[in-house]
Amino acid sequence: MTFKLATTAMVLLATAGAASAEKVKFEYWYGLTGDLGAVVAETCNRFNASQDQYEAVCVGQDGYDKAVQNTIAAFRAGKHPTLVQSFDAGTADLMLSGEFYPVKKLMEDAGYSIDWANYFPGIANYYSASNGDFFSMPFNSSTPVYYYNKDQFAKAGITEAPLTWEGMEAAFKALKASGQDCGYAYAPSTWVDLEQFSMAHNVPVASNNNGYDGLDSELLFNTTLHVKHMENIQRWINEGYAMLRTQAAGKTARDSFVEGECSVFFSSIADHNTIHKLTPAFAWDVQMIPVYEGTERHNTVVGGASLWVLSGKSEDEYKAAAAYLAFLATPESEEFWVSNTGYIPVTKTGYDALLAKGFYNNQPYVNRDIALKSLTYTEPGPLTRGIRLGGFIQIRAEWQAEVEAALAGQKTMQEALDTAVARGNDQLARFAKTYAGKTFP
Amino acid sequence: MRRACFKFSWIAAALLAPQLLIIFIFFYWPSAQALYWAFTLEQPWGGGNTWVGFDNFTKVLSDPYYWGSVRVSVIYALATTVIAMGMALTLAIFVDRQLAGYRAYRVGIIWPYAVAAPAVGLAFQFVFNPGAGIFSYINTIAPGWWDLSKYPWQAVTAIVIAGAWKQVAYSFIFFLAALQSIPRSLTEAAAMDGARPLRRMVDMQLPLLTPTFFFLLVINITDSFTDSFGIVDTLTGGGPFRATDLMVYKIYADGFRGFDYSGAAAQSIILMLLVMALTFVQFRYVERRVHYT
């Protein structure tokens, strides 16, 4: 509440300031909602209060999906914002359209020197062109981890949170034996089960190095270790170690975990903050997502969203946007963002500054940097840079629907993944045809 | 034969213009745009498109999941229309009989029409939620029996009930108005001839209601094809495994969420043709049995 009041006060101050001096305004549309959206608005207020030349007009768009949809509609009408927060899967079209101002170039043109090598490579590779130049500014960054109930683990005699799926299965069995009915609250998620799983195991999601090397890519996930993993999940559900916990099934995996119903669930590190706020009645912690024995662990990649500067705006608006981006890149802003949300720092200096302060030694931040450990586990290779596929939102939807069908016993997991791949390939072919003759920059 | 006709009048034209302009801007123009996109592959951020002829249509029509979507849309439209109109008629007849408390009752029934579809969806989430809703009591007796994420027929039933509930109010208003416009003298004459309420309803009121009935049939079917989005989005999200992926929801998912503007445009054209065909069938075959007084 006080936070909201503070925001209102800041907005009032900002408008009062605008009346006296002619500030250069630029619009920024963001997708985060709720508490996180309020923190984004707060970064704008902090920016507006920090100087008197520019004014960020920040507009929440009620969700990642809508932020991009509305921006496209506005763009076609020539009324788009200068800056937009876009989520990972929504950017392939934007990249090929060329209707953006690469942030590296923008910052150079505006006279800011940003040390781009300072960004964690797992983040940098995701948001940059093939020559390494940043397209967009990393902002809210996360990676998946798993959350586990320490009390239930201790009761089952598990001393260390497993780092392998074999260890995880043993943990599920031990939990069951100790009287804990549900080990794993499972909700199908392409991001965790397919994308980050494939990164951590260094197996491809699609050909052409996950789409980076051309538009004529084909999905490969029905032929990799991913199949075995999904079959295992299905088996765990059938054998009673895991339970399907989704909104449609009546309870989300996170609620199930917080209530103590299930001992483990997988999610973004951004949930770390949320779970603290929900104050579960037991000790809990996080761990890197497991890998299978006999494989070599690789880095996971960044999730979340980045900030894109769109084409077709005035010189002044670009300067204003550059000033805001430079403001966000300061260690102070990074600390403000990281300490008020569950997201992780995106720069090495930002992280080091936090470490030097002992930031991660105190609750509620303890072990939140497990995510960074996962993200920087190895240097990103050709298969662990990220995924660059068109129509990816629909590909995710195909995977989701098919996996749900398999889990409901309508088909085998292999059949489901084969169908998802075949249908996903249709999407990819369509995308390649839409942008015939173009390549990712 | 003399024909009455209006002379062209600038005032009439000026009065009509805003309405025509609105229809042009919000219907004809977007429809023409959609028709054009349906034959191309449109790049979402502008930047041009490629002419692909009927490719978008063949792709959609050769997709077995799309036919599943058409099937469930038809089931949804018919079921919500039958339930909504049946309920509305029953309630309207009771109110028309002026049973005790009918005034409060009349207002109460009209209210749901003012509720937006997503709000209806959310409200019914509390009813149908397998873990915490009213239906979760079933699960305490028979664990796991009610699960929207597992059983397609349950998910379809849930959206049909929510959709019908929302439509009842609208039909109710029209049925009630129609019933009240039946002259009292007719009812009284029938009563004096010894017709009891049920007989009066079957032989007198219902035949007199056919024009209203027909109007509501057309409106309800059209509405349930085009206005079901909010309910599906909040209640089932198209799942489990596409079981409630209604045509209009699929258009949203492909076009807006997935940036496949051309595929969605082709689906919109198909949906429009389907609704037009159904309306045509209704006018051609059902309207014959309607007697306008």
XYZ file of C-alpha atoms in Angstrom:
734
model
C 0.000 0.000 0.000
C 2.723 2.432 1.028
C 4.473 1.423 -2.137
C 1.452 2.457 -4.204
C 1.185 5.745 -2.346
C 4.834 6.404 -2.982
C 4.308 5.684 -6.669
C 1.372 8.067 -6.859
C 3.355 10.745 -5.096
C 6.234 10.254 -7.511
C 3.900 10.451 -10.497
C 2.418 13.677 -9.157
C 5.887 15.087 -8.611
C 6.906 14.034 -12.084
C 3.890 15.705 -13.707
C 4.434 18.842 -11.650
C 8.021 18.877 -12.870
C 6.934 18.461 -16.483
C 4.772 21.541 -16.258
C 7.681 23.775 -15.320
C 10.357 22.538 -17.741
C 10.044 21.295 -21.305
C 11.074 17.700 -20.959
C 11.625 15.289 -23.793
C 9.079 12.530 -23.368
C 9.231 8.995 -24.663
C 6.809 6.127 -24.261
C 7.668 2.771 -22.781
C 5.203 -0.136 -22.818
C 5.808 -3.036 -20.481
C 4.132 -6.381 -20.000
C 4.804 -7.229 -16.368
C 1.740 -7.043 -14.141
C 0.869 -6.938 -10.451
C 3.732 -6.406 -7.992
C 6.336 -6.710 -10.738
C 4.540 -4.166 -12.904
C 4.575 -1.767 -9.960
C 8.342 -2.179 -9.649
C 8.743 -1.396 -13.373
C 6.672 1.764 -12.893
C 8.903 2.594 -9.959
C 12.045 2.383 -12.141
C 10.417 4.979 -14.392
C 9.683 7.240 -11.443
C 13.226 6.884 -10.205
C 14.509 7.747 -13.659
C 12.247 10.781 -13.968
C 13.292 11.994 -10.543
C 16.986 11.435 -11.263
C 17.267 14.120 -13.959
C 15.181 16.912 -15.488
C 15.871 16.521 -19.190
C 13.805 13.485 -20.076
C 10.573 11.922 -19.016
C 9.678 8.271 -19.362
C 5.955 7.728 -19.851
C 5.515 4.128 -18.794
C 2.352 2.247 -19.637
C 1.550 -1.230 -18.364
C -0.015 -3.408 -21.047
C -1.403 -6.173 -18.860
C 0.772 -9.112 -19.848
C 3.683 -10.022 -22.114
C 1.335 -11.195 -24.877
C -0.616 -7.992 -24.898
C 2.428 -5.739 -24.715
C 3.653 -7.175 -28.015
C 0.186 -7.419 -29.624
C -0.655 -3.835 -28.756
C 2.717 -2.616 -29.911
C 2.280 -4.301 -33.294
C -1.178 -2.784 -33.704
C 0.157 0.633 -32.695
C 3.183 0.231 -34.931
C 1.030 -0.424 -37.971
C -0.854 2.775 -37.181
C 2.355 4.720 -36.549
C 1.493 5.296 -32.868
C 3.944 2.922 -31.266
C 6.070 3.510 -28.187
C 9.811 4.103 -28.415
C 10.588 1.294 -26.029
C 8.801 -2.004 -25.520
C 9.377 -4.922 -23.194
C 9.177 -8.061 -25.291
C 9.343 -11.655 -24.130
C 11.720 -14.164 -25.695
C 9.300 -16.160 -27.844
C 7.734 -13.052 -29.358
C 10.823 -11.568 -30.949
C 11.574 -13.633 -34.073
C 9.140 -11.572 -36.139
C 10.561 -8.339 -34.803
C 14.126 -9.433 -35.588
C 13.282 -10.215 -39.201
C 11.157 -7.123 -39.706
C 14.166 -4.942 -38.987
C 11.843 -2.375 -37.451
C 14.031 -1.828 -34.426
C 17.047 0.212 -33.445
C 19.722 -2.169 -32.125
C 20.539 -1.023 -28.601
C 24.278 -1.285 -29.136
C 24.039 1.180 -32.001
C 21.593 3.371 -30.118
C 23.854 3.672 -27.096
C 26.858 4.426 -29.301
C 24.936 7.034 -31.283
C 23.694 8.646 -28.099
C 27.208 8.748 -26.690
C 26.943 6.223 -23.868
C 29.707 3.729 -23.423
C 28.360 0.423 -22.225
C 30.684 -2.452 -21.507
C 28.781 -5.138 -23.403
C 31.257 -7.825 -22.408
C 30.106 -7.224 -18.866
C 26.812 -9.028 -19.525
C 26.688 -12.711 -18.676
C 27.217 -14.661 -21.902
C 24.110 -16.792 -21.307
C 22.139 -13.557 -21.451
C 24.201 -11.759 -24.093
C 23.923 -14.533 -26.679
C 20.195 -14.651 -26.341
C 19.688 -10.992 -27.157
C 22.328 -10.347 -29.785
C 22.966 -10.686 -33.513
C 25.243 -13.299 -35.017
C 28.134 -10.801 -34.836
C 27.552 -10.384 -31.105
C 25.964 -6.932 -31.208
C 23.071 -6.497 -28.813
C 19.630 -6.145 -30.416
C 17.836 -5.406 -27.211
C 18.650 -4.497 -23.642
C 18.566 -7.368 -21.150
C 16.116 -6.461 -18.412
C 14.139 -8.929 -16.352
C 16.150 -12.094 -16.506
C 15.540 -15.435 -14.954
C 16.256 -19.098 -15.457
C 14.477 -22.151 -14.079
C 15.338 -23.892 -10.832
C 13.467 -26.326 -8.692
C 12.002 -25.496 -5.306
C 11.988 -28.177 -2.633
C 10.502 -28.602 0.796
C 13.491 -28.989 3.113
C 11.443 -30.352 6.033
C 9.868 -33.084 3.926
C 13.238 -33.915 2.384
C 14.811 -34.205 5.869
C 11.977 -36.421 7.080
C 12.565 -38.719 4.117
C 16.265 -38.807 4.946
C 17.404 -36.872 1.883
C 20.316 -34.709 2.936
C 21.262 -33.136 -0.370
C 18.979 -31.771 -3.037
C 19.667 -34.042 -6.020
C 21.369 -32.691 -9.131
C 20.495 -35.661 -11.312
C 17.143 -36.979 -12.423
C 18.129 -40.425 -11.122
C 18.739 -38.842 -7.742
C 15.432 -37.054 -8.076
C 13.593 -40.310 -8.710
C 15.261 -41.845 -5.661
C 14.139 -38.788 -3.689
C 10.549 -39.228 -4.893
C 10.650 -42.852 -3.723
C 12.120 -41.896 -0.355
C 9.461 -39.190 0.047
C 6.739 -41.703 -0.715
C 8.196 -44.151 1.796
C 8.264 -41.423 4.452
C 4.528 -40.877 4.014
C 4.722 -37.859 1.718
C 2.086 -38.660 -0.870
C 3.058 -36.228 -3.618
C 6.696 -35.724 -4.488
C 6.526 -33.633 -7.621
C 3.858 -31.048 -8.463
C 4.061 -31.191 -12.228
C 2.733 -28.630 -14.676
C 3.713 -29.087 -18.331
C 5.994 -26.250 -19.389
C 7.904 -26.109 -22.675
C 10.225 -23.586 -21.156
C 11.352 -25.931 -18.371
C 10.739 -29.414 -19.759
C 11.852 -28.829 -23.313
C 13.857 -25.648 -23.821
C 15.952 -25.398 -20.668
C 16.146 -29.186 -20.350
C 17.677 -29.352 -23.812
C 20.125 -26.544 -22.989
C 21.298 -28.202 -19.769
C 21.870 -31.472 -21.665
C 23.366 -29.807 -24.756
C 20.831 -31.512 -27.040
C 19.121 -29.670 -29.889
C 15.532 -28.457 -29.921
C 15.748 -27.742 -33.652
C 18.206 -28.057 -36.524
C 20.386 -25.152 -37.705
C 21.704 -24.814 -34.146
C 18.229 -24.188 -32.749
C 17.343 -21.924 -35.629
C 20.227 -19.471 -35.294
C 21.754 -20.438 -38.648
C 18.778 -20.164 -40.961
C 15.044 -20.081 -41.404
C 14.822 -23.582 -42.932
C 15.015 -25.227 -39.520
C 13.226 -28.356 -38.386
C 12.320 -29.403 -34.891
C 14.271 -32.335 -33.485
C 12.955 -32.771 -29.972
C 11.103 -35.995 -30.771
C 14.463 -37.677 -31.308
C 16.466 -36.503 -28.304
C 16.775 -37.257 -24.613
C 13.703 -35.062 -24.179
C 11.502 -38.034 -25.152
C 12.905 -40.231 -22.425
C 12.468 -37.422 -19.925
C 8.823 -36.869 -20.825
C 8.217 -40.615 -20.627
C 9.760 -40.594 -17.173
C 7.493 -37.766 -16.063
C 4.515 -39.707 -17.360
C 5.689 -42.795 -15.508
C 6.147 -40.821 -12.276
C 2.606 -39.553 -12.585
C 1.272 -43.046 -13.261
C 3.252 -44.499 -10.370
C 2.007 -41.814 -8.008
C 5.272 -39.959 -7.374
C 4.162 -36.891 -9.313
C 0.812 -35.206 -9.638
C -0.512 -32.949 -12.347
C -1.047 -29.539 -10.779
C -2.342 -26.878 -13.140
C -4.923 -24.122 -12.949
C -7.377 -26.200 -14.950
C -6.828 -29.157 -12.632
C -7.838 -26.992 -9.704
C -4.536 -26.006 -8.151
C -1.304 -24.637 -9.575
C 2.003 -26.365 -8.895
C 3.185 -23.376 -6.880
C 0.109 -23.366 -4.639
C 0.478 -27.084 -4.155
C 4.102 -26.569 -3.091
C 3.381 -23.621 -0.796
C 0.609 -25.572 0.927
C 3.030 -28.425 1.527
C 0.991 -30.844 -0.595
C 3.865 -31.656 -2.945
C 7.571 -31.492 -2.091
C 9.060 -30.275 -5.380
C 8.075 -27.998 -8.198
C 9.917 -26.366 -11.089
C 9.684 -22.730 -11.946
C 11.515 -19.547 -12.764
C 13.816 -18.065 -10.131
C 11.487 -15.065 -10.279
C 9.096 -17.100 -8.114
C 11.664 -17.042 -5.284
C 10.418 -13.634 -4.243
C 6.763 -14.597 -4.588
C 7.119 -17.723 -2.461
C 8.798 -15.713 0.271
C 5.837 -13.390 0.270
C 3.468 -16.358 0.522
C 5.400 -17.462 3.665
C 5.090 -21.241 3.561
C 5.034 -22.922 6.967
C 8.188 -24.962 6.293
C 11.847 -24.541 5.371
C 12.501 -24.579 1.641
C 15.289 -23.965 -0.815
C 16.132 -24.011 -4.501
C 18.473 -26.092 -6.630
C 19.605 -26.157 -10.271
C 17.442 -28.222 -12.592
C 18.707 -31.832 -12.621
C 20.427 -33.558 -15.533
C 20.545 -37.260 -16.345
C 23.494 -39.340 -15.193
C 26.069 -39.950 -17.876
C 25.486 -36.565 -19.462
C 27.545 -33.471 -19.020
C 25.791 -30.492 -17.512
C 25.693 -27.332 -19.609
C 24.434 -23.841 -18.974
C 20.758 -22.963 -19.011
C 19.660 -19.814 -20.808
C 17.901 -16.674 -19.824
C 14.140 -16.369 -19.723
C 12.045 -13.327 -19.113
C 12.082 -10.297 -21.347
C 14.286 -7.621 -22.824
C 13.763 -4.036 -23.920
C 13.492 -3.248 -27.621
C 13.814 0.177 -29.173
C 11.519 0.502 -32.181
C 12.134 2.300 -35.445
C 10.333 5.400 -36.666
C 10.792 7.713 -33.682
C 12.465 11.087 -33.412
C 16.086 11.782 -32.538
C 15.044 13.303 -29.206
C 12.946 10.318 -28.247
C 15.869 8.021 -28.965
C 18.119 10.147 -26.776
C 15.570 9.968 -23.990
C 15.213 6.199 -24.358
C 19.002 5.813 -24.363
C 19.200 7.836 -21.149
C 16.636 5.541 -19.549
C 18.472 2.392 -20.689
C 21.756 3.805 -19.385
C 20.009 4.531 -16.101
C 18.769 0.938 -15.895
C 22.286 -0.347 -16.547
C 23.749 1.373 -13.482
C 24.612 -0.945 -10.574
C 22.238 1.017 -8.299
C 19.297 0.426 -10.634
C 20.258 -3.186 -11.002
C 20.325 -3.609 -7.239
C 16.953 -1.879 -6.899
C 15.454 -4.206 -9.518
C 17.021 -7.378 -8.139
C 16.148 -6.677 -4.521
C 12.509 -5.812 -5.275
C 11.826 -8.740 -7.598
C 12.987 -12.317 -7.874
C 15.022 -11.597 -11.001
C 18.770 -11.984 -11.245
C 21.443 -9.393 -12.087
C 22.406 -9.314 -15.748
C 25.936 -7.904 -15.507
C 29.035 -9.345 -13.895
C 29.802 -6.088 -12.075
C 26.220 -5.893 -10.858
C 26.512 -9.401 -9.480
C 29.958 -8.785 -7.969
C 28.719 -5.635 -6.272
C 25.895 -7.618 -4.719
C 28.275 -10.376 -3.630
C 30.650 -7.859 -2.075
C 27.766 -6.471 -0.046
C 26.827 -9.929 1.136
C 23.464 -9.533 -0.569
C 22.942 -13.279 -1.020
C 23.782 -14.062 2.612
C 20.579 -12.594 3.934
C 16.991 -13.716 3.625
C 15.010 -13.501 1.457
C 17.881 -13.622 -1.025
C 19.786 -16.681 0.207
C 20.627 -19.061 -2.658
C 18.829 -16.956 -5.203
C 22.107 -16.882 -7.117
C 21.801 -20.629 -7.741
C 20.107 -19.350 -10.893
C 23.307 -17.559 -11.888
C 25.292 -20.693 -11.223
C 23.001 -22.551 -13.609
C 23.123 -19.794 -16.209
C 26.919 -19.584 -16.180
C 27.653 -23.287 -15.653
C 29.496 -23.530 -18.990
C 30.231 -21.054 -21.749
C 27.274 -21.111 -24.127
C 27.921 -23.335 -27.154
C 26.054 -23.601 -30.470
C 23.233 -25.558 -28.839
C 23.042 -23.609 -25.604
C 22.901 -20.034 -26.853
C 19.151 -20.064 -26.958
C 16.391 -20.715 -29.454
C 15.602 -18.592 -32.464
C 12.524 -20.010 -34.154
C 9.592 -18.352 -35.840
C 6.043 -19.209 -34.812
C 7.505 -20.315 -31.510
C 4.461 -19.318 -29.496
C 2.375 -21.744 -31.552
C 5.069 -24.411 -31.369
C 4.922 -24.101 -27.583
C 1.128 -24.406 -27.731
C 1.360 -27.554 -29.906
C 3.774 -29.147 -27.464
C 1.549 -28.257 -24.535
C -1.641 -29.649 -26.077
C 0.061 -32.857 -27.236
C 1.784 -33.487 -23.915
C -1.507 -32.944 -22.100
C -3.121 -35.479 -24.420
C -0.361 -37.994 -23.703
C -0.602 -37.448 -19.953
C -4.356 -38.043 -20.149
C -3.602 -41.387 -21.805
C -4.925 -40.488 -25.240
C -1.676 -41.403 -26.997
C 1.856 -42.413 -26.151
C 4.393 -39.732 -25.326
C 6.387 -40.565 -28.467
C 3.278 -40.161 -30.650
C 2.466 -36.897 -28.916
C 5.929 -35.458 -29.457
C 5.981 -36.689 -33.072
C 2.715 -34.861 -33.708
C 3.972 -31.721 -31.968
C 7.113 -31.787 -34.101
C 5.215 -32.358 -37.354
C 2.799 -29.545 -36.609
C 5.575 -27.308 -35.355
C 7.501 -27.910 -38.576
C 4.470 -26.702 -40.522
C 4.658 -23.490 -38.511
C 8.354 -23.129 -39.232
C 7.823 -23.666 -42.956
C 5.081 -21.068 -42.918
C 7.321 -18.632 -41.123
C 10.166 -19.213 -43.602
C 7.750 -18.587 -46.454
C 6.470 -15.379 -44.861
C 10.013 -14.068 -44.668
C 11.306 -15.684 -47.865
C 14.845 -14.628 -48.664
C 15.544 -13.144 -45.249
C 17.893 -14.360 -42.548
C 18.280 -13.538 -38.886
C 20.645 -10.591 -38.596
C -50.386 1.273 -58.354
C -49.147 4.208 -56.389
C -45.967 3.712 -54.476
C -45.041 5.632 -51.439
C -41.425 6.687 -51.646
C -39.203 9.188 -49.955
C -37.516 11.925 -51.852
C -33.796 12.122 -51.450
C -33.127 14.368 -48.547
C -29.810 15.789 -47.425
C -30.986 15.751 -43.833
C -31.735 12.059 -43.996
C -28.354 11.404 -45.584
C -26.605 13.461 -42.930
C -28.409 11.602 -40.174
C -27.537 8.253 -41.705
C -23.923 9.117 -42.408
C -22.440 8.579 -38.921
C -24.009 5.127 -38.649
C -22.912 4.128 -42.133
C -19.440 5.427 -41.456
C -19.196 3.392 -38.273
C -20.349 0.243 -40.060
C -17.878 0.883 -42.836
C -14.948 1.534 -40.518
C -15.647 -1.252 -38.045
C -17.059 -3.896 -40.328
C -16.585 -3.554 -44.087
C -13.078 -2.208 -44.006
C -11.650 -4.798 -41.555
C -13.538 -7.570 -43.389
C -12.036 -6.500 -46.689
C -8.609 -6.366 -45.057
C -9.101 -9.846 -43.561
C -10.192 -11.163 -46.935
C -7.028 -9.803 -48.510
C -4.786 -11.168 -45.765
C -6.422 -14.569 -46.043
C -4.849 -14.946 -49.465
C -1.380 -13.781 -48.419
C 1.239 -14.412 -45.801
C 1.272 -11.153 -43.892
C 4.295 -10.030 -41.878
C 3.032 -8.842 -38.501
C 5.287 -5.775 -38.310
C 4.265 -4.599 -41.755
C 7.019 -4.902 -44.307
C 4.931 -6.613 -46.949
C 3.330 -9.920 -47.710
C 3.408 -12.749 -50.211
C 0.406 -13.810 -52.299
C -0.288 -17.480 -51.641
C -3.743 -17.962 -53.191
C -5.843 -20.519 -51.339
C -2.906 -21.935 -49.342
C -4.164 -20.585 -46.023
C -7.590 -22.123 -46.605
C -6.279 -25.512 -47.697
C -3.933 -25.577 -44.714
C -6.745 -24.845 -42.279
C -9.295 -27.128 -43.916
C -6.908 -30.071 -44.166
C -6.071 -29.861 -40.471
C -7.976 -32.512 -38.496
C -7.694 -30.397 -35.338
C -9.440 -27.557 -37.136
C -12.403 -29.797 -37.881
C -12.412 -30.736 -34.213
C -12.653 -27.058 -33.484
C -15.573 -26.646 -35.920
C -17.305 -29.635 -34.351
C -17.036 -28.350 -30.803
C -18.115 -24.859 -31.923
C -21.297 -26.289 -33.455
C -21.963 -28.382 -30.358
C -21.387 -25.336 -28.181
C -23.649 -23.124 -30.291
C -26.518 -25.613 -30.415
C -26.281 -26.606 -26.758
C -26.047 -23.065 -25.382
C -28.893 -21.919 -27.639
C -31.205 -24.761 -26.641
C -30.424 -24.445 -22.932
C -30.512 -20.654 -22.864
C -33.743 -20.362 -24.833
C -35.395 -23.196 -22.927
C -34.514 -21.670 -19.587
C -35.442 -18.174 -20.733
C -38.846 -19.283 -21.989
C -39.628 -21.199 -18.812
C -38.631 -18.280 -16.619
C -40.496 -15.784 -18.806
C -43.682 -17.842 -18.587
C -43.428 -17.916 -14.808
C -42.860 -14.186 -14.626
C -45.712 -13.586 -17.052
C -48.002 -15.585 -14.775
C -47.148 -12.995 -12.133
C -46.358 -15.492 -9.437
C -45.387 -14.112 -6.034
C -42.280 -11.903 -6.087
C -42.060 -11.758 -9.861
C -40.895 -8.136 -9.924
C -37.689 -8.734 -7.991
C -37.248 -11.909 -9.936
C -37.533 -10.102 -13.274
C -34.768 -7.649 -12.400
C -32.605 -10.454 -11.037
C -32.767 -12.418 -14.262
C -31.914 -9.475 -16.466
C -28.734 -8.697 -14.563
C -26.447 -11.441 -15.901
C -26.684 -9.885 -19.339
C -24.730 -6.912 -18.048
C -21.841 -9.149 -16.958
C -18.865 -9.323 -19.342
C -17.927 -12.744 -20.702
C -14.522 -12.963 -18.954
C -16.225 -12.144 -15.653
C -18.722 -14.937 -16.318
C -15.782 -17.245 -16.978
C -14.122 -16.240 -13.738
C -17.320 -16.642 -11.761
C -17.808 -20.126 -13.161
C -14.230 -20.979 -12.305
C -15.343 -20.832 -8.700
C -18.184 -23.167 -9.543
C -16.286 -25.679 -11.659
C -12.806 -25.602 -10.132
C -11.985 -29.241 -9.330
C -9.930 -28.256 -6.288
C -11.830 -25.421 -4.661
C -15.105 -24.883 -6.512
C -18.620 -26.077 -5.770
C -17.974 -29.059 -7.994
C -15.031 -30.023 -5.817
C -17.597 -31.500 -3.412
C -18.134 -34.199 -6.011
C -14.438 -34.938 -5.743
C -14.648 -35.390 -2.002
C -17.188 -38.162 -2.602
C -15.554 -39.634 -5.713
C -11.923 -38.432 -5.771
C -10.692 -37.394 -9.191
C -14.054 -37.761 -10.878
C -14.443 -34.079 -11.745
C -11.326 -32.775 -13.471
C -11.526 -30.147 -16.201
C -7.904 -30.733 -17.138
C -8.524 -34.390 -17.903
C -11.995 -34.949 -19.306
C -12.944 -33.116 -22.495
C -16.694 -33.658 -22.012
C -16.545 -31.985 -18.621
C -14.726 -28.971 -20.014
C -17.255 -28.682 -22.840
C -20.128 -28.999 -20.370
C -18.588 -26.267 -18.234
C -18.292 -23.734 -21.056
C -21.775 -24.618 -22.354
C -23.339 -23.983 -18.949
C -21.427 -20.733 -18.472
C -22.292 -19.583 -21.998
C -25.956 -20.525 -21.637
C -26.187 -18.785 -18.276
C -24.965 -15.584 -19.880
C -27.455 -15.857 -22.763
C -30.529 -16.589 -20.664
C -31.019 -12.964 -19.662
C -31.151 -11.624 -23.192
C -33.646 -14.211 -24.412
C -35.664 -13.765 -21.245
C -36.243 -10.067 -21.910
C -37.546 -10.764 -25.394
C -39.707 -13.702 -24.408
C -41.227 -11.729 -21.565
C -41.935 -8.727 -23.790
C -43.535 -11.002 -26.370
C -45.652 -12.788 -23.784
C -46.833 -9.517 -22.343
C -47.821 -8.256 -25.771
C -50.311 -11.110 -26.150
C -53.672 -9.443 -25.566
C -55.182 -10.320 -22.213
C -58.541 -10.774 -23.882
C -57.186 -13.777 -25.758
C -55.887 -15.390 -22.602
C -59.098 -14.669 -20.769
C -61.247 -16.001 -23.593
C -59.218 -19.192 -23.629
C -59.508 -19.459 -19.871
C -63.274 -19.082 -20.071
C -63.359 -21.855 -22.634
C -61.773 -24.025 -19.980
C -58.135 -24.042 -21.132
C -55.782 -24.520 -18.224
C -52.394 -22.681 -18.111
C -50.439 -25.504 -19.771
C -52.959 -25.834 -22.597
C -53.051 -22.076 -23.102
C -49.279 -22.094 -23.306
C -49.022 -24.886 -25.851
C -51.916 -23.933 -28.108
C -51.949 -20.185 -27.828
C -48.887 -18.532 -26.375
C -46.187 -20.564 -28.083
C -47.622 -20.184 -31.605
C -47.925 -16.449 -30.996
C -44.320 -16.387 -29.846
C -42.828 -17.898 -33.003
C -41.554 -14.595 -34.462
C -39.705 -13.858 -31.205
C -38.544 -17.429 -31.061
C -37.103 -17.226 -34.533
C -35.397 -13.907 -33.883
C -33.791 -15.255 -30.702
C -32.687 -18.430 -32.436
C -30.761 -16.457 -35.053
C -29.256 -14.066 -32.507
C -28.300 -16.806 -30.031
C -26.623 -19.023 -32.606
C -24.678 -16.126 -34.073
C -23.705 -14.921 -30.631
C -22.507 -18.282 -29.418
C -20.259 -18.602 -32.454
C -18.721 -15.183 -32.111
C -18.989 -14.133 -28.471
C -17.686 -17.194 -26.643
C -14.095 -16.051 -26.453
C -14.061 -14.584 -22.935
C -15.613 -17.655 -21.361
C -13.220 -20.109 -22.995
C -10.196 -17.968 -22.229
C -10.864 -17.728 -18.512
C -12.485 -21.107 -17.922
C -10.500 -23.657 -19.931
C -7.983 -21.844 -22.142
C -9.047 -24.097 -25.016
C -7.982 -27.256 -23.196
C -7.772 -30.018 -22.210
C -5.853 -30.867 -25.374
C -7.922 -28.607 -27.643
C -11.283 -30.010 -26.516
C -12.711 -26.514 -26.026
C -10.713 -24.814 -28.767
C -13.725 -23.005 -30.264
C -13.251 -21.445 -33.694
C -13.257 -17.919 -32.372
C -10.772 -18.818 -29.652
C -8.468 -20.457 -32.158
C -8.554 -17.289 -34.247
C -7.381 -15.320 -31.235
C -4.714 -17.845 -30.283
C -3.257 -18.090 -33.793
C -3.638 -14.486 -34.840
C -3.002 -12.380 -31.801
C -0.991 -14.632 -29.569
C 0.908 -16.449 -32.316
C 1.256 -13.575 -34.844
C -0.114 -15.736 -37.674
C -2.286 -12.961 -39.053
C -2.986 -14.645 -42.365
C -3.995 -17.999 -40.906
C -6.304 -16.218 -38.479
C -7.760 -14.106 -41.305
C -8.557 -17.252 -43.296
C -10.225 -18.765 -40.224
C -12.242 -15.577 -39.732
C -13.511 -15.770 -43.289
C -14.495 -19.416 -42.780
C -16.265 -18.558 -39.521
C -18.098 -15.687 -41.199
C -19.223 -17.942 -44.063
C -20.352 -20.604 -41.608
C -22.446 -18.150 -39.594
C -23.894 -16.699 -42.792
C -24.752 -20.176 -44.051
C -26.433 -21.092 -40.787
C -28.419 -17.871 -40.797
C -29.442 -18.537 -44.372
C -30.610 -22.022 -43.465
C -32.621 -20.635 -40.589
C -34.304 -18.027 -42.751
C -34.928 -20.479 -45.538
C -36.284 -23.415 -43.563
C -37.210 -22.292 -40.077
C -38.817 -19.001 -40.942
C -41.407 -20.821 -43.068
C -43.009 -22.026 -39.907
C -43.094 -18.570 -38.389
C -46.358 -16.668 -38.536
C -46.089 -12.962 -38.263
C -49.414 -11.506 -37.272
